[in-house]
XYZ file of C-alpha atoms in Angstrom:
524
model
C 135.077 36.010 -16.063
C 137.127 32.967 -16.489
C 138.554 33.497 -12.972
C 135.135 33.900 -11.407
C 133.835 30.695 -13.007
C 136.757 28.839 -11.558
C 136.153 30.358 -8.200
C 132.512 29.517 -8.205
C 133.343 25.930 -9.240
C 135.864 25.616 -6.467
C 133.486 26.974 -3.897
C 130.692 24.741 -5.045
C 132.964 21.715 -4.967
C 133.995 22.659 -1.273
C 130.290 23.079 -0.377
C 129.298 19.822 -1.919
C 132.192 17.930 -0.216
C 131.361 19.605 3.125
C 127.663 18.751 2.820
C 128.562 15.178 1.830
C 130.804 14.815 4.752
C 128.290 16.132 7.126
C 125.505 13.805 5.982
C 127.874 10.899 5.991
C 129.385 11.333 9.375
C 126.793 13.344 11.416
C 123.484 12.227 12.743
C 121.237 12.431 15.704
C 122.300 9.078 16.992
C 124.369 6.078 16.231
C 123.631 4.481 12.837
C 123.212 1.084 14.607
C 120.262 2.511 16.620
C 118.483 3.996 13.517
C 116.069 2.626 10.911
C 115.380 3.769 7.340
C 112.251 6.081 7.332
C 112.558 7.247 3.803
C 108.960 5.809 3.209
C 107.568 8.342 5.581
C 106.721 12.158 5.194
C 107.775 15.311 6.797
C 105.369 17.632 8.532
C 105.426 21.472 8.547
C 106.693 21.464 12.066
C 109.883 19.581 10.853
C 108.813 16.315 12.441
C 108.880 13.163 10.486
C 106.081 10.515 10.518
C 106.879 6.864 9.742
C 104.826 3.728 10.599
C 102.864 5.601 13.230
C 105.795 7.091 15.033
C 106.381 10.864 14.941
C 110.045 11.677 14.967
C 110.623 15.079 16.365
C 113.240 17.393 14.986
C 116.579 16.221 16.192
C 115.729 12.569 16.249
C 116.076 11.965 12.565
C 118.668 12.940 9.968
C 120.287 12.411 6.680
C 122.742 9.516 6.474
C 125.118 8.966 3.353
C 126.066 5.457 4.252
C 124.765 2.118 5.472
C 126.420 -0.695 7.378
C 126.286 -4.145 5.740
C 128.166 -7.507 6.219
C 128.350 -6.918 9.965
C 130.466 -3.803 10.165
C 131.404 -2.727 6.622
C 130.379 0.884 5.850
C 129.191 1.516 2.313
C 128.498 4.964 0.867
C 124.971 5.402 -0.526
C 122.734 8.294 -1.575
C 121.673 10.419 1.439
C 118.440 9.121 3.078
C 116.501 9.817 6.140
C 116.932 7.653 9.111
C 115.177 7.928 12.517
C 116.300 7.169 16.042
C 113.486 4.675 16.717
C 114.856 3.498 20.080
C 113.894 6.900 21.534
C 110.233 6.153 20.999
C 109.778 2.401 21.542
C 111.856 -0.606 22.804
C 114.122 -2.059 20.060
C 115.281 -5.439 19.176
C 117.939 -6.439 16.621
C 117.882 -9.052 13.900
C 121.016 -10.346 12.271
C 119.658 -10.285 8.693
C 117.856 -7.727 6.486
C 114.234 -6.847 7.273
C 111.816 -9.788 6.857
C 114.649 -12.424 6.846
C 116.372 -14.456 9.512
C 119.774 -16.039 9.705
C 120.073 -19.399 8.028
C 122.444 -21.610 10.050
C 122.877 -24.227 7.132
C 123.596 -21.765 4.204
C 125.117 -18.269 4.061
C 121.732 -16.866 3.014
C 118.767 -15.691 5.060
C 115.453 -17.280 5.465
C 111.897 -15.768 5.463
C 110.493 -14.886 8.878
C 108.118 -12.397 10.361
C 107.999 -13.710 14.010
C 110.466 -14.231 16.778
C 109.960 -17.052 19.362
C 111.490 -15.874 22.625
C 111.420 -16.813 26.278
C 110.786 -14.292 29.172
C 112.214 -14.461 32.773
C 109.056 -16.310 33.646
C 110.150 -19.029 31.273
C 107.062 -18.364 29.233
C 107.325 -18.820 25.436
C 106.320 -15.542 23.636
C 105.910 -14.957 19.949
C 106.771 -11.511 18.741
C 105.157 -10.424 15.518
C 107.734 -8.181 13.778
C 105.009 -6.708 11.466
C 103.022 -5.162 14.367
C 105.811 -2.731 14.946
C 105.590 -3.127 18.614
C 109.395 -3.010 18.764
C 111.750 -0.976 16.760
C 113.373 -3.434 14.358
C 117.082 -2.728 14.050
C 118.837 -4.590 11.107
C 122.296 -6.304 10.668
C 124.847 -7.437 13.216
C 126.203 -4.949 15.714
C 129.856 -6.184 15.598
C 132.039 -8.183 13.462
C 132.935 -11.060 15.779
C 129.982 -12.901 17.460
C 129.288 -16.299 19.049
C 126.060 -18.135 19.301
C 124.362 -19.095 22.563
C 123.442 -22.754 22.876
C 121.086 -23.203 25.769
C 120.163 -26.666 24.862
C 123.750 -27.853 25.250
C 125.065 -25.407 27.874
C 123.139 -24.258 30.820
C 125.193 -21.142 31.206
C 123.970 -20.172 27.656
C 120.460 -19.927 28.861
C 118.967 -16.574 27.752
C 115.752 -14.483 28.406
C 114.153 -11.707 26.454
C 113.475 -8.536 28.512
C 110.632 -6.167 27.706
C 113.011 -3.317 27.010
C 114.517 -5.404 24.091
C 117.604 -6.516 25.910
C 118.820 -10.024 26.470
C 119.626 -11.516 29.879
C 122.301 -14.195 29.936
C 124.959 -15.534 32.305
C 127.350 -12.843 31.048
C 124.846 -10.179 32.044
C 122.343 -7.899 30.274
C 123.053 -7.158 26.556
C 121.419 -4.394 24.682
C 120.858 -4.037 20.999
C 124.485 -2.965 20.435
C 125.665 -6.308 21.828
C 123.323 -9.017 20.305
C 121.150 -9.945 17.428
C 118.462 -12.577 16.736
C 118.780 -15.167 13.901
C 116.441 -17.694 12.640
C 117.500 -21.190 11.739
C 115.708 -24.406 10.671
C 115.366 -27.147 13.300
C 117.627 -29.898 12.137
C 115.212 -32.576 13.324
C 112.080 -30.789 11.972
C 112.772 -28.735 8.857
C 109.324 -27.086 9.132
C 110.179 -25.554 12.567
C 112.112 -22.286 12.735
C 114.258 -21.737 15.869
C 115.205 -18.372 17.258
C 119.035 -17.979 18.001
C 120.876 -15.368 19.940
C 124.344 -14.168 18.833
C 126.466 -12.129 21.253
C 129.347 -9.902 20.467
C 132.619 -11.226 21.403
C 134.535 -8.736 23.552
C 138.137 -9.627 24.459
C 139.271 -8.400 27.775
C 140.813 -4.824 27.881
C 142.678 -5.632 31.084
C 146.255 -4.303 30.504
C 147.715 -7.573 31.793
C 146.263 -9.416 28.677
C 148.340 -7.077 26.598
C 151.513 -6.764 28.587
C 151.652 -10.362 29.849
C 152.302 -11.952 26.404
C 154.881 -9.376 25.515
C 156.644 -10.218 28.869
C 156.635 -13.885 27.943
C 158.162 -13.117 24.583
C 160.983 -11.458 26.592
C 161.640 -14.729 28.276
C 161.533 -17.042 25.252
C 164.958 -16.003 23.780
C 166.666 -16.835 27.116
C 164.880 -20.230 27.332
C 166.008 -20.953 23.867
C 169.536 -20.032 24.542
C 169.637 -22.088 27.736
C 168.276 -25.181 25.809
C 170.834 -24.647 22.987
C 173.783 -24.247 25.291
C 172.981 -27.477 27.198
C 172.388 -29.256 23.842
C 175.593 -27.838 22.446
C 177.979 -28.798 25.270
C 178.544 -32.540 25.772
C 179.676 -32.120 29.418
C 176.192 -30.562 30.280
C 174.253 -33.384 28.667
C 174.429 -35.500 31.793
C 171.255 -36.682 33.637
C 170.705 -33.337 35.399
C 171.185 -31.350 32.149
C 168.723 -33.486 30.129
C 166.116 -32.930 32.801
C 166.625 -29.182 32.666
C 166.389 -29.202 28.877
C 163.125 -31.117 29.005
C 161.884 -28.493 31.618
C 162.976 -25.536 29.626
C 161.518 -26.947 26.286
C 158.181 -27.444 28.042
C 158.288 -23.904 29.289
C 159.201 -22.472 25.930
C 156.319 -24.206 24.116
C 153.971 -23.069 26.954
C 155.134 -19.362 26.600
C 154.873 -19.530 22.850
C 151.241 -20.829 22.956
C 150.128 -18.436 25.520
C 151.655 -15.544 23.720
C 150.082 -16.515 20.395
C 146.617 -16.873 21.986
C 146.772 -13.639 23.925
C 148.239 -11.510 21.331
C 145.780 -12.669 18.616
C 142.833 -13.252 20.887
C 140.624 -11.039 18.614
C 141.235 -13.207 15.641
C 141.402 -16.697 17.222
C 137.950 -18.141 16.486
C 136.287 -19.968 19.398
C 134.928 -23.571 18.862
C 137.523 -24.225 16.222
C 140.215 -26.842 16.072
C 142.776 -24.192 16.215
C 141.415 -22.911 19.557
C 141.253 -26.458 20.944
C 144.780 -27.205 19.850
C 146.126 -24.129 21.552
C 144.055 -24.919 24.723
C 145.310 -28.436 25.058
C 148.916 -27.379 24.151
C 148.786 -24.934 27.078
C 147.412 -27.456 29.357
C 149.752 -30.222 28.527
C 152.817 -27.917 28.789
C 151.670 -26.601 32.160
C 151.469 -30.088 33.408
C 154.911 -30.988 31.825
C 156.555 -27.985 33.453
C 155.470 -29.067 36.957
C 156.162 -32.766 36.417
C 159.668 -32.132 35.177
C 160.219 -29.858 38.149
C 159.032 -32.790 40.286
C 161.539 -34.997 38.543
C 164.445 -32.716 39.316
C 163.189 -32.576 43.037
C 163.089 -36.410 43.105
C 166.570 -36.683 41.402
C 168.243 -34.555 43.958
C 166.529 -36.260 46.848
C 167.501 -39.707 45.615
C 171.150 -38.392 45.177
C 171.373 -37.696 48.906
C 169.371 -40.695 49.869
C 172.418 -42.764 48.673
C 172.848 -46.265 47.496
C 171.981 -45.550 43.852
C 174.260 -46.319 41.018
C 175.334 -43.256 39.031
C 177.265 -44.810 36.156
C 176.708 -43.847 32.532
C 174.367 -46.827 31.903
C 172.478 -46.113 35.125
C 171.871 -42.678 34.245
C 170.517 -43.472 30.732
C 168.104 -45.998 32.210
C 167.066 -43.620 34.912
C 166.459 -40.776 32.365
C 164.248 -43.123 30.346
C 162.158 -43.608 33.549
C 161.957 -40.025 34.110
C 160.695 -39.348 30.562
C 158.009 -42.142 30.946
C 156.866 -40.368 34.192
C 157.172 -36.836 33.182
C 155.722 -37.133 29.637
C 153.412 -39.988 30.403
C 151.458 -38.600 33.242
C 150.644 -35.283 31.636
C 149.612 -36.915 28.281
C 147.513 -39.490 30.201
C 145.844 -36.781 32.228
C 145.315 -34.599 29.105
C 143.738 -37.660 27.285
C 141.389 -38.284 30.089
C 140.335 -34.594 30.147
C 139.841 -34.826 26.433
C 137.589 -37.924 26.775
C 135.592 -36.288 29.530
C 135.146 -33.325 27.343
C 134.036 -35.073 24.058
C 131.845 -37.770 25.627
C 130.496 -35.477 28.509
C 131.215 -38.154 31.197
C 130.604 -35.634 33.980
C 127.895 -33.127 34.793
C 127.868 -30.102 32.413
C 129.250 -27.590 35.096
C 132.230 -29.919 35.579
C 133.202 -30.250 31.892
C 136.489 -28.664 30.809
C 135.146 -27.300 27.571
C 138.589 -26.446 26.212
C 138.399 -24.340 23.114
C 134.611 -23.594 23.515
C 134.284 -20.266 25.337
C 137.984 -19.525 25.271
C 141.260 -21.288 24.206
C 141.486 -22.589 27.598
C 139.063 -24.253 30.073
C 135.688 -22.741 30.765
C 135.711 -19.843 33.239
C 134.401 -21.797 36.178
C 136.295 -21.995 39.407
C 135.342 -25.582 40.136
C 136.574 -26.639 36.773
C 139.907 -24.877 37.100
C 140.231 -26.306 40.650
C 139.672 -29.893 39.545
C 141.767 -30.125 36.376
C 144.543 -27.480 37.145
C 145.044 -26.355 40.672
C 144.318 -29.711 42.355
C 146.957 -31.836 40.498
C 149.510 -29.198 40.372
C 149.057 -28.486 44.226
C 149.675 -32.195 44.891
C 152.936 -31.986 42.845
C 154.066 -28.892 44.659
C 153.412 -30.469 48.030
C 155.419 -33.513 47.114
C 158.272 -31.200 45.996
C 158.286 -29.346 49.291
C 158.424 -32.551 51.229
C 161.381 -33.841 49.035
C 163.223 -30.474 49.335
C 162.743 -30.546 53.102
C 164.037 -34.028 53.583
C 167.077 -33.273 51.277
C 167.848 -30.036 53.157
C 167.784 -32.046 56.512
C 170.116 -34.626 55.096
C 172.555 -31.937 53.811
C 172.535 -30.290 57.245
C 173.142 -33.503 58.947
C 175.931 -34.480 56.504
C 177.602 -31.008 56.797
C 177.771 -31.637 60.662
C 180.127 -34.474 59.790
C 182.190 -32.432 57.294
C 185.376 -32.694 59.346
C 185.168 -36.532 59.308
C 184.537 -36.518 55.586
C 187.408 -34.266 54.900
C 189.742 -36.524 56.773
C 188.546 -39.431 54.731
C 187.842 -39.616 50.959
C 188.411 -36.179 49.335
C 186.739 -37.456 46.195
C 183.576 -38.171 48.240
C 183.714 -34.759 49.730
C 184.049 -33.057 46.236
C 180.968 -35.037 45.137
C 179.175 -33.859 48.189
C 179.890 -30.286 47.391
C 178.803 -30.583 43.846
C 175.657 -32.287 44.785
C 174.990 -29.651 47.475
C 175.569 -26.902 44.903
C 173.183 -28.592 42.626
C 170.553 -28.861 45.351
C 170.674 -25.147 46.112
C 170.534 -24.395 42.311
C 167.328 -26.366 41.883
C 165.976 -25.033 45.106
C 166.371 -21.471 43.687
C 164.457 -22.604 40.628
C 161.740 -24.230 42.762
C 161.407 -21.136 44.887
C 160.871 -19.005 41.835
C 158.276 -21.296 40.231
C 156.752 -22.221 43.621
C 156.459 -18.477 44.641
C 154.834 -17.727 41.344
C 152.500 -20.635 41.588
C 151.612 -19.748 45.265
C 150.779 -16.175 44.462
C 148.783 -17.201 41.367
C 146.843 -19.591 43.560
C 146.182 -17.063 46.255
C 145.117 -14.553 43.659
C 142.680 -17.148 42.088
C 141.149 -18.021 45.515
C 140.727 -14.415 46.576
C 140.382 -12.900 43.081
C 143.080 -10.309 43.887
C 144.498 -8.734 40.664
C 147.456 -7.044 42.479
C 148.823 -10.587 43.401
C 148.110 -11.636 39.955
C 150.295 -8.812 38.546
C 153.147 -9.943 40.773
C 152.879 -13.620 39.688
C 152.640 -12.521 35.972
C 155.784 -10.464 36.449
C 157.702 -13.494 37.876
C 156.315 -15.582 34.936
C 157.639 -12.992 32.473
C 161.187 -13.071 33.894
C 161.367 -16.632 34.742
C 163.282 -17.473 31.426
C 165.827 -14.749 32.321
C 166.250 -16.101 35.779
C 166.809 -19.640 34.438
C 169.360 -18.228 32.087
C 171.208 -16.533 34.971
C 171.121 -19.664 37.185
C 172.113 -22.257 34.578
C 174.124 -20.391 31.892
C 175.533 -17.106 33.020
C 178.287 -18.753 35.032
C 182.139 -18.817 34.581
C 182.197 -22.592 34.353
C 179.664 -22.604 31.466
C 181.518 -19.861 29.646
C 184.710 -21.810 29.846
C 182.888 -25.092 28.491
C 181.440 -22.954 25.636
C 184.902 -21.811 24.777
C 186.215 -25.221 24.981
C 183.433 -26.622 22.648
C 183.928 -23.862 20.195
C 187.705 -24.594 20.001
C 186.885 -28.196 19.636
C 184.413 -27.727 16.684
C 186.824 -25.193 14.966
C 189.848 -27.425 15.805
C 191.650 -24.595 17.382
C 194.700 -25.850 19.342
C 195.522 -24.500 22.751
C 198.215 -21.681 22.619
C 201.480 -22.308 23.908
C 200.882 -19.562 26.533
C 197.871 -21.475 27.739
C 199.929 -24.727 27.913
C 202.824 -23.062 29.795
C 200.457 -21.421 32.072
C 198.659 -24.729 32.813
C 202.015 -26.497 33.458
C 203.211 -23.799 35.760
C 199.961 -23.845 37.702
C 200.167 -27.654 37.981
C 203.749 -27.332 39.217
C 202.677 -24.856 41.814
C 199.865 -27.021 43.087
C 202.131 -30.015 43.299
C 204.789 -28.104 45.004
C 202.336 -26.613 47.420
C 200.999 -30.082 48.248
C 204.501 -31.613 48.685
C 205.646 -28.822 50.893
C 202.609 -28.870 53.269
C 202.595 -32.311 54.552
C 202.231 -31.077 58.073
C 199.117 -29.009 57.444
C 195.937 -30.745 58.116
C 193.719 -31.196 54.968
C 190.792 -29.416 56.719
C 192.790 -26.198 56.909
C 193.783 -26.066 53.284
C 191.875 -23.911 50.668
C 189.549 -26.011 48.563
C 190.138 -25.715 44.753
C 187.116 -25.100 42.520
C 186.811 -26.213 38.985
């Protein structure tokens, strides 16, 4: 008997658990498309009647939960809910029945009507109590943003007869919007109808893979910066310019990665979003202006007639900093002032941090503030590199004359030429990336976007290979390490150096009859 009682108790417990699970998770339709019909009654034919609507069997059911506070599921006693949208058009309000969203306080305000506009731009007053529409309650999603048609033309919305909302983003059904009521700030007695839309971050795979790819580049950029900061021989004019470029690129990649990896939690229209947006914009400009500085510097080197002493380099770097930091900050300040004081038509406003943590998604806006200035810089760089390449070609035609002359001048020519081709490779990588991104932007081609994104992701690694992963840099790092640790050179190294010096001296003294042009050039 005892075992039978235990068995019955276990069976009943299982049945109750199963039934509770069934009524909690199963239903004829999505909870968000149902209303509470507990106040109605059930007919003999298993239909359910509530507020004049007959819910046929299969269009209502028992639910063991409700959804409150936007998307929070709360277990409650089982109650009947009906799929009202199967019988009449539905609309959704953000607050509980009979109340509207209060924009000034976290509570709701009393309302029985909704003031909406149709596509004919006619003002229509919807009486909620007439039950012309099925009234769905609570927000359909956790993260929403408010449309502001009085401030932004693209936020203009219209109410459709089927209960949907038509806006610039397209048609939104009741699973994508809700109505809220707020007091008019200029007239406290007037209640305004607001529309809140669900925020849907892009599901494009590039927005998930791209920030991870940039994180791959960041360590290489940091290593490059640290190596050039660590070794005194590399902290010349060219090294300092490269460090500024790498630092700008690092901050850009960190900002982009932070925004895209956490795009679901970054709130729009906040200081945080605006700071990220302007950081990205400033760093984009900084990268291209420092690349322009390096192009100009190598061009001025081959132009000749410029002092390259220590004092001259320091003064020259100060001018470079004033240019490469000053112009981006000035442009960004102008953009900020235009944005804040609305100095241009609304469709030309940047709106950084409003709709996304970047500029508004308008092609004309991106063209004016991003693609136009950067295209000018890239065009100038192409001209400077073309002129420099021509000068190098012309000088190399006179190589034999130079070699018979000052060997020190020839060594300097080779060093400057190597640096030119080094910067040229960097320019080609960044120029190719920018060109493909511009083409994909103009023609809206995602395939080209993927290629440019890939180049952006590996750009830090490429810079590391070009400027750090070299035998000369490795030797300088070893030398710097020994200097810091105060490790003297070994006797073997000293003997080797003296022997090598003797061989070189001997070779030079025994080959007076050999023309200099026919001798092998020694590399550092």
